[in-house]
PDB file of C-alpha atoms in Angstrom:
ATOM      1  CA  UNK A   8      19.516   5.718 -51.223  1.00 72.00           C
ATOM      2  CA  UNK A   9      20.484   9.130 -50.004  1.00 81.00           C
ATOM      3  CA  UNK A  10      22.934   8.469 -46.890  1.00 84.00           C
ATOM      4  CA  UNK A  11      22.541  12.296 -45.803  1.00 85.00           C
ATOM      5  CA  UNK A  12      18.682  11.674 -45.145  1.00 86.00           C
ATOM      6  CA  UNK A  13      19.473   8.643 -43.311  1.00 86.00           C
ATOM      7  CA  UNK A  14      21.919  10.094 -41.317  1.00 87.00           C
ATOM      8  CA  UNK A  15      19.787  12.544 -40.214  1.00 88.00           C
ATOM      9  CA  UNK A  16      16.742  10.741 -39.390  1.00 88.00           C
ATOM     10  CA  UNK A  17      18.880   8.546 -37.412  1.00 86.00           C
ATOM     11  CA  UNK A  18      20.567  11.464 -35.525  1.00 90.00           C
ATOM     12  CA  UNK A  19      16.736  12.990 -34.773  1.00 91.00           C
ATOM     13  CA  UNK A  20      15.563  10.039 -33.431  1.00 92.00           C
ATOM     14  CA  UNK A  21      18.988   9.563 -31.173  1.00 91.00           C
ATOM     15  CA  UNK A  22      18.518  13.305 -30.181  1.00 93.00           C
ATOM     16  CA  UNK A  23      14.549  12.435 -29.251  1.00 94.00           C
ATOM     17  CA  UNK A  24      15.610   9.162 -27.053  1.00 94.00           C
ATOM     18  CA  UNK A  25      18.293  11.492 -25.361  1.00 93.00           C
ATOM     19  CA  UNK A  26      15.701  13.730 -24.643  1.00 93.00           C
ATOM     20  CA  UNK A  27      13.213  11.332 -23.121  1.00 94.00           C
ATOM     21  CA  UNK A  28      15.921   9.808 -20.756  1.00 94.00           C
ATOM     22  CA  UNK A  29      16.897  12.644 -19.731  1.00 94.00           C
ATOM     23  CA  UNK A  30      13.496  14.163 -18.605  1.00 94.00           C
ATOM     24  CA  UNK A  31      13.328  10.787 -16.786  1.00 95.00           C
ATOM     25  CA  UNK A  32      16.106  11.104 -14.909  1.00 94.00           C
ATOM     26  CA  UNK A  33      15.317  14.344 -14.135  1.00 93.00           C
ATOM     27  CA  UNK A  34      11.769  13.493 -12.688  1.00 93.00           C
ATOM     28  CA  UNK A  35      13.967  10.633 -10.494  1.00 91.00           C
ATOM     29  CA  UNK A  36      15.657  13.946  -9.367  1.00 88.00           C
ATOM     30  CA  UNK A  37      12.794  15.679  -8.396  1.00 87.00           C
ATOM     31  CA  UNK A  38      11.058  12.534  -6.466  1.00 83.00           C
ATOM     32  CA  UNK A  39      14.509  11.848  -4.377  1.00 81.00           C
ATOM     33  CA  UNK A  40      14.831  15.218  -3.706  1.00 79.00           C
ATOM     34  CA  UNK A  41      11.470  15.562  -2.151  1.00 72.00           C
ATOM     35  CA  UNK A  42      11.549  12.436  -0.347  1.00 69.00           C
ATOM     36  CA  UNK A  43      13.268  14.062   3.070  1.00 69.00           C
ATOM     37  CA  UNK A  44      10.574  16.335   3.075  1.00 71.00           C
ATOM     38  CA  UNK A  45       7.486  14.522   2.999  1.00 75.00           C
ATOM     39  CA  UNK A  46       6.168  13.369   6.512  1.00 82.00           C
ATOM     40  CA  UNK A  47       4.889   9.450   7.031  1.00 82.00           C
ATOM     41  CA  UNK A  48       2.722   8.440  10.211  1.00 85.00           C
ATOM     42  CA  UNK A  49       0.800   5.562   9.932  1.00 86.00           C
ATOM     43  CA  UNK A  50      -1.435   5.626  12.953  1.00 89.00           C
ATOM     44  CA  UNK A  51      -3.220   2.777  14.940  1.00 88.00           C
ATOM     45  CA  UNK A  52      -5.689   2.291  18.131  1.00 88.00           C
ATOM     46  CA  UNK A  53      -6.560  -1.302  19.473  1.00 88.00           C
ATOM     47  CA  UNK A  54      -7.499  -1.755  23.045  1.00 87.00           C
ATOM     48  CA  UNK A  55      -5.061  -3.755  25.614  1.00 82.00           C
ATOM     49  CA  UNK A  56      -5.499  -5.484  28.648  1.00 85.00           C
ATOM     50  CA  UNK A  57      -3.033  -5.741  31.098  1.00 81.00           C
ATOM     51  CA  UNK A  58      -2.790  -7.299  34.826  1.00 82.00           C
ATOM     52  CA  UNK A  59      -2.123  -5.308  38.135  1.00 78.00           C
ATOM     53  CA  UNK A  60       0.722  -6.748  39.766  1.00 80.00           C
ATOM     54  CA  UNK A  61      -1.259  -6.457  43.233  1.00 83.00           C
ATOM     55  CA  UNK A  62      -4.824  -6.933  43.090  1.00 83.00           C
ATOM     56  CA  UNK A  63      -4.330  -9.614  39.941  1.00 81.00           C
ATOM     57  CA  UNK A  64      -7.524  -7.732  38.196  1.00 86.00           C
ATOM     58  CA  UNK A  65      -7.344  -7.187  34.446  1.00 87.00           C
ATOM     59  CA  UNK A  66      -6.644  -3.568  33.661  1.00 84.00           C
ATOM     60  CA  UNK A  67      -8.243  -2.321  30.202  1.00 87.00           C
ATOM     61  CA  UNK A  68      -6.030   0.241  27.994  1.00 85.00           C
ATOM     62  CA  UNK A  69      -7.005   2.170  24.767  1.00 86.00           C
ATOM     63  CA  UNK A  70      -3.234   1.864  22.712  1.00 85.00           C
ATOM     64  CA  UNK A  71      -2.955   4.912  20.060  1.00 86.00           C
ATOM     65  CA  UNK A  72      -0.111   3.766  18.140  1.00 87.00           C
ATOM     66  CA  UNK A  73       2.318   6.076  16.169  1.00 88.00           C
ATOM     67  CA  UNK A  74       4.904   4.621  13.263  1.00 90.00           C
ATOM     68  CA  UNK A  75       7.172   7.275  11.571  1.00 89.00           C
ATOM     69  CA  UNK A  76       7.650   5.974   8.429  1.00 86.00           C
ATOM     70  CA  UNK A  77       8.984   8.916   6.831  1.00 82.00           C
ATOM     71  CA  UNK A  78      12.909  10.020   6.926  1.00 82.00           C
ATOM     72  CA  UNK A  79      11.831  13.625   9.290  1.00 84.00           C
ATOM     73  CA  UNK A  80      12.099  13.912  13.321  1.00 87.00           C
ATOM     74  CA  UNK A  81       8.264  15.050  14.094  1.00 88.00           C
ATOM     75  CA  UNK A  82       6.749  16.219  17.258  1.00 89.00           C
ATOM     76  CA  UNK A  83       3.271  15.332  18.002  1.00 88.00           C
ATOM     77  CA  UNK A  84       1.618  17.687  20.000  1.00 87.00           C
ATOM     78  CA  UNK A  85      -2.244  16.260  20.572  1.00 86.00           C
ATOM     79  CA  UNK A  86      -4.751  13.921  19.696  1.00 86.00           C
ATOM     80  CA  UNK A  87      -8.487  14.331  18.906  1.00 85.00           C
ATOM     81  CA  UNK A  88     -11.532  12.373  18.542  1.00 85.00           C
ATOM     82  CA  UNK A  89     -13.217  13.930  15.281  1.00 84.00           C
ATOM     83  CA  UNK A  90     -16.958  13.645  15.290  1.00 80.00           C
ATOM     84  CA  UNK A  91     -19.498  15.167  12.386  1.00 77.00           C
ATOM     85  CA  UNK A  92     -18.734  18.757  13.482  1.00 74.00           C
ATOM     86  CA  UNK A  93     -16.972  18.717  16.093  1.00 79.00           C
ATOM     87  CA  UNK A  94     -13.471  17.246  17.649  1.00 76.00           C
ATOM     88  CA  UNK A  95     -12.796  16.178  21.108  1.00 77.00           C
ATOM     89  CA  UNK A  96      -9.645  16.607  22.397  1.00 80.00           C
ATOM     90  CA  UNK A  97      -7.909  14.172  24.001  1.00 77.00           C
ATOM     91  CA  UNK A  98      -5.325  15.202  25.817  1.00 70.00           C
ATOM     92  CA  UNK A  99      -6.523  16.454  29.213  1.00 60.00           C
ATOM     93  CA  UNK A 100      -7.457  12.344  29.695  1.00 62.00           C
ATOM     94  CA  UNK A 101      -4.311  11.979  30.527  1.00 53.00           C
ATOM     95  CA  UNK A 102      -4.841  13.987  33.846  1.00 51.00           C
ATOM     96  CA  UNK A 103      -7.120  11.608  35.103  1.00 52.00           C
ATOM     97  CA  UNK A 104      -5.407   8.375  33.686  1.00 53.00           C
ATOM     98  CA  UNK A 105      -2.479   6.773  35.776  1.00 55.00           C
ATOM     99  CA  UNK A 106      -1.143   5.758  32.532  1.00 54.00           C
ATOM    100  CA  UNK A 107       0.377   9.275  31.270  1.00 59.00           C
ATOM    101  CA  UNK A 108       0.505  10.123  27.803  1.00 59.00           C
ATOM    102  CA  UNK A 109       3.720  12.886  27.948  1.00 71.00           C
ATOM    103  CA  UNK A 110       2.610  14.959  25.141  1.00 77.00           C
ATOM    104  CA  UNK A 111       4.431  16.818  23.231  1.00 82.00           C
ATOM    105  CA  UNK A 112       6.628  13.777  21.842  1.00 83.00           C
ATOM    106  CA  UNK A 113       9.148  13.497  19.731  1.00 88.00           C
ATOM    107  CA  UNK A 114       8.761  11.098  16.901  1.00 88.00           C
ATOM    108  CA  UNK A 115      12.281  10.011  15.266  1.00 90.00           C
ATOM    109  CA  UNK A 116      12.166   8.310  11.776  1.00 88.00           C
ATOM    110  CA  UNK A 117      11.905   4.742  11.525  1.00 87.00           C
ATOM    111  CA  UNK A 118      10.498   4.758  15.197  1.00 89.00           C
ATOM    112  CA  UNK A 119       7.247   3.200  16.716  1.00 89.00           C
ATOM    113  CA  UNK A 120       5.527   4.607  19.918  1.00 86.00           C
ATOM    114  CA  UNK A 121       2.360   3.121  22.102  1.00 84.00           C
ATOM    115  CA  UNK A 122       0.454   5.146  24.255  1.00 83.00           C
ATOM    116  CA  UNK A 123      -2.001   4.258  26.746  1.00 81.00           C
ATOM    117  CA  UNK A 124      -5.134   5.222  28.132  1.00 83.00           C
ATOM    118  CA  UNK A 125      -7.325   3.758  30.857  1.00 83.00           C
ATOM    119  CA  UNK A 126     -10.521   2.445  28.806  1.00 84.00           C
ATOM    120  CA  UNK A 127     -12.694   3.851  31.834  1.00 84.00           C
ATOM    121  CA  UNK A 128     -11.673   7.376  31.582  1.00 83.00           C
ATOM    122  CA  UNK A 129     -11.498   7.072  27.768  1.00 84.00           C
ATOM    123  CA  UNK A 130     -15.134   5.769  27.725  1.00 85.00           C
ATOM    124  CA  UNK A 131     -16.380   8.408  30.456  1.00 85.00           C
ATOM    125  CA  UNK A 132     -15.001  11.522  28.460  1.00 83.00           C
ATOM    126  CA  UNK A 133     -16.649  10.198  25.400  1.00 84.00           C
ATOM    127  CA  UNK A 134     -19.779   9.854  27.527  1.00 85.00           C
ATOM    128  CA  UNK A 135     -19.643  13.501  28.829  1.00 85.00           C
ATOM    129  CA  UNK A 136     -18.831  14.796  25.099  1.00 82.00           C
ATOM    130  CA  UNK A 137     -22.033  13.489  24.327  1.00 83.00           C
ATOM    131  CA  UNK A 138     -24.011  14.143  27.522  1.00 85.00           C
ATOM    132  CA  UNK A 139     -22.710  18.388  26.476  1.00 82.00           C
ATOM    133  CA  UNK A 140     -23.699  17.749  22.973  1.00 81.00           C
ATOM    134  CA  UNK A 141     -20.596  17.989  21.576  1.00 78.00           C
ATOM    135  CA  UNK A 142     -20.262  14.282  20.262  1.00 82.00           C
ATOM    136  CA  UNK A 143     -23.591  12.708  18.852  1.00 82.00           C
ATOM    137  CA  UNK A 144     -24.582   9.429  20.379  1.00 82.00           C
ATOM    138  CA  UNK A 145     -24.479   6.883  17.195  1.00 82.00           C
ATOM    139  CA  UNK A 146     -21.835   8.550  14.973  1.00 81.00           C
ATOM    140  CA  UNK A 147     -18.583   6.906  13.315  1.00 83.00           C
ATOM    141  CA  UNK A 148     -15.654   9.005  15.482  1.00 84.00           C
ATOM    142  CA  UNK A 149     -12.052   8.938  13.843  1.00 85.00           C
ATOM    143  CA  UNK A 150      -9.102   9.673  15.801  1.00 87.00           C
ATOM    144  CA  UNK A 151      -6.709  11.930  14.528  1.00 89.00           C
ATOM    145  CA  UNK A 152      -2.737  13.739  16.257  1.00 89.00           C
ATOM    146  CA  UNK A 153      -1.907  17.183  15.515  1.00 89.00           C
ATOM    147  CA  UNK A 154       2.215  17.653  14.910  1.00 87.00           C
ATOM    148  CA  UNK A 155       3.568  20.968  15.683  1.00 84.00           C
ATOM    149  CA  UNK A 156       2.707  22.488  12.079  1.00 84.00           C
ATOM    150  CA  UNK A 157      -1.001  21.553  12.720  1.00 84.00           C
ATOM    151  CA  UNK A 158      -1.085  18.815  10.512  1.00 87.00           C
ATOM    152  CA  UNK A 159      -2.971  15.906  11.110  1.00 88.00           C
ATOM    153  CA  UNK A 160      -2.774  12.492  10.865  1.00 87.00           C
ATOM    154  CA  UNK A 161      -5.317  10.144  10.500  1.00 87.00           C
ATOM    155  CA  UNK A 162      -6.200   6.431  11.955  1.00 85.00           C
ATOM    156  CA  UNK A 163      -8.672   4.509  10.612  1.00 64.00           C
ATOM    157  CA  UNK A 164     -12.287   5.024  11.543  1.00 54.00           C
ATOM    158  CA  UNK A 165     -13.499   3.004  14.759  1.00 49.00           C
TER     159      UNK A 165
END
């Protein structure tokens, strides 16, 4: 048996194992790295009921939800309604709602946020969107906010 062959065989193979580990721990790099910079916002919207205090009647609330799940202080700075072609946006609801939504907001990590709007005045702006055409009557509508980069962030279809 010639020892020199061996010896080097064994020494390429060590030499391609070395290699392999350490373009895995430089892809670990690379992920951790980019990890601060990547932006996580899981989104929700169920409706709420609440009672007046005075009167005893049920109240009816639209919640929009907001979860940063990502390790980067955002600011969210609308949200839309996003029909076929067009979007609706939301924001100027608020005017008319006695439950204020104080846009712009900022969104720490590892936070949760709720915000309400009256189901009335959420119901009668969708009803004038598509009284003016912009909104079609039978279409699936997803609701989307708008950070202050302009990207958006989607909740699931309703």
């Amino acid at each position: 048996m010639n020892w020199n062959l061996f010896w080097s065989a064994f020494g390429a193979i060590g030499t391609t194992i070395g290699s392999l580990i350490t373009g895995i721990a430089v892809i670990i790099a690379v992920k951790q790295y980019r990890q601060p910079l990547k932006k996580a916002i899981n989104m929700g919207f169920t409706s709420a009921v609440s009672m007046d205090e005075i009167s005893g009647k049920p109240l009816y609330f639209y919640c929009i939800t907001l979860k940063n799940r990502g390790l980067r202080t955002l600011q969210i700075n609308s949200f839309h309604v996003k029909g076929d072609r067009k979007s609706l946006w939301i924001n100027n609801i608020q005017f008319d709602s006695n439950a204020k939504v104080r846009l712009p907001f900022r969104l720490d990590p590892e936070t949760s946020v709720d915000f309400l709007i009256e189901g009335d005045v959420f119901r009668n702006a969708l009803r004038e969107a598509v009284a003016n055409n912009a909104l079609k009557k039978n279409q699936r509508l997803i609701l989307f906010a708008t950070d202050s980069l302009g990207d958006r962030y989607y909740c699931k279809p309703f």
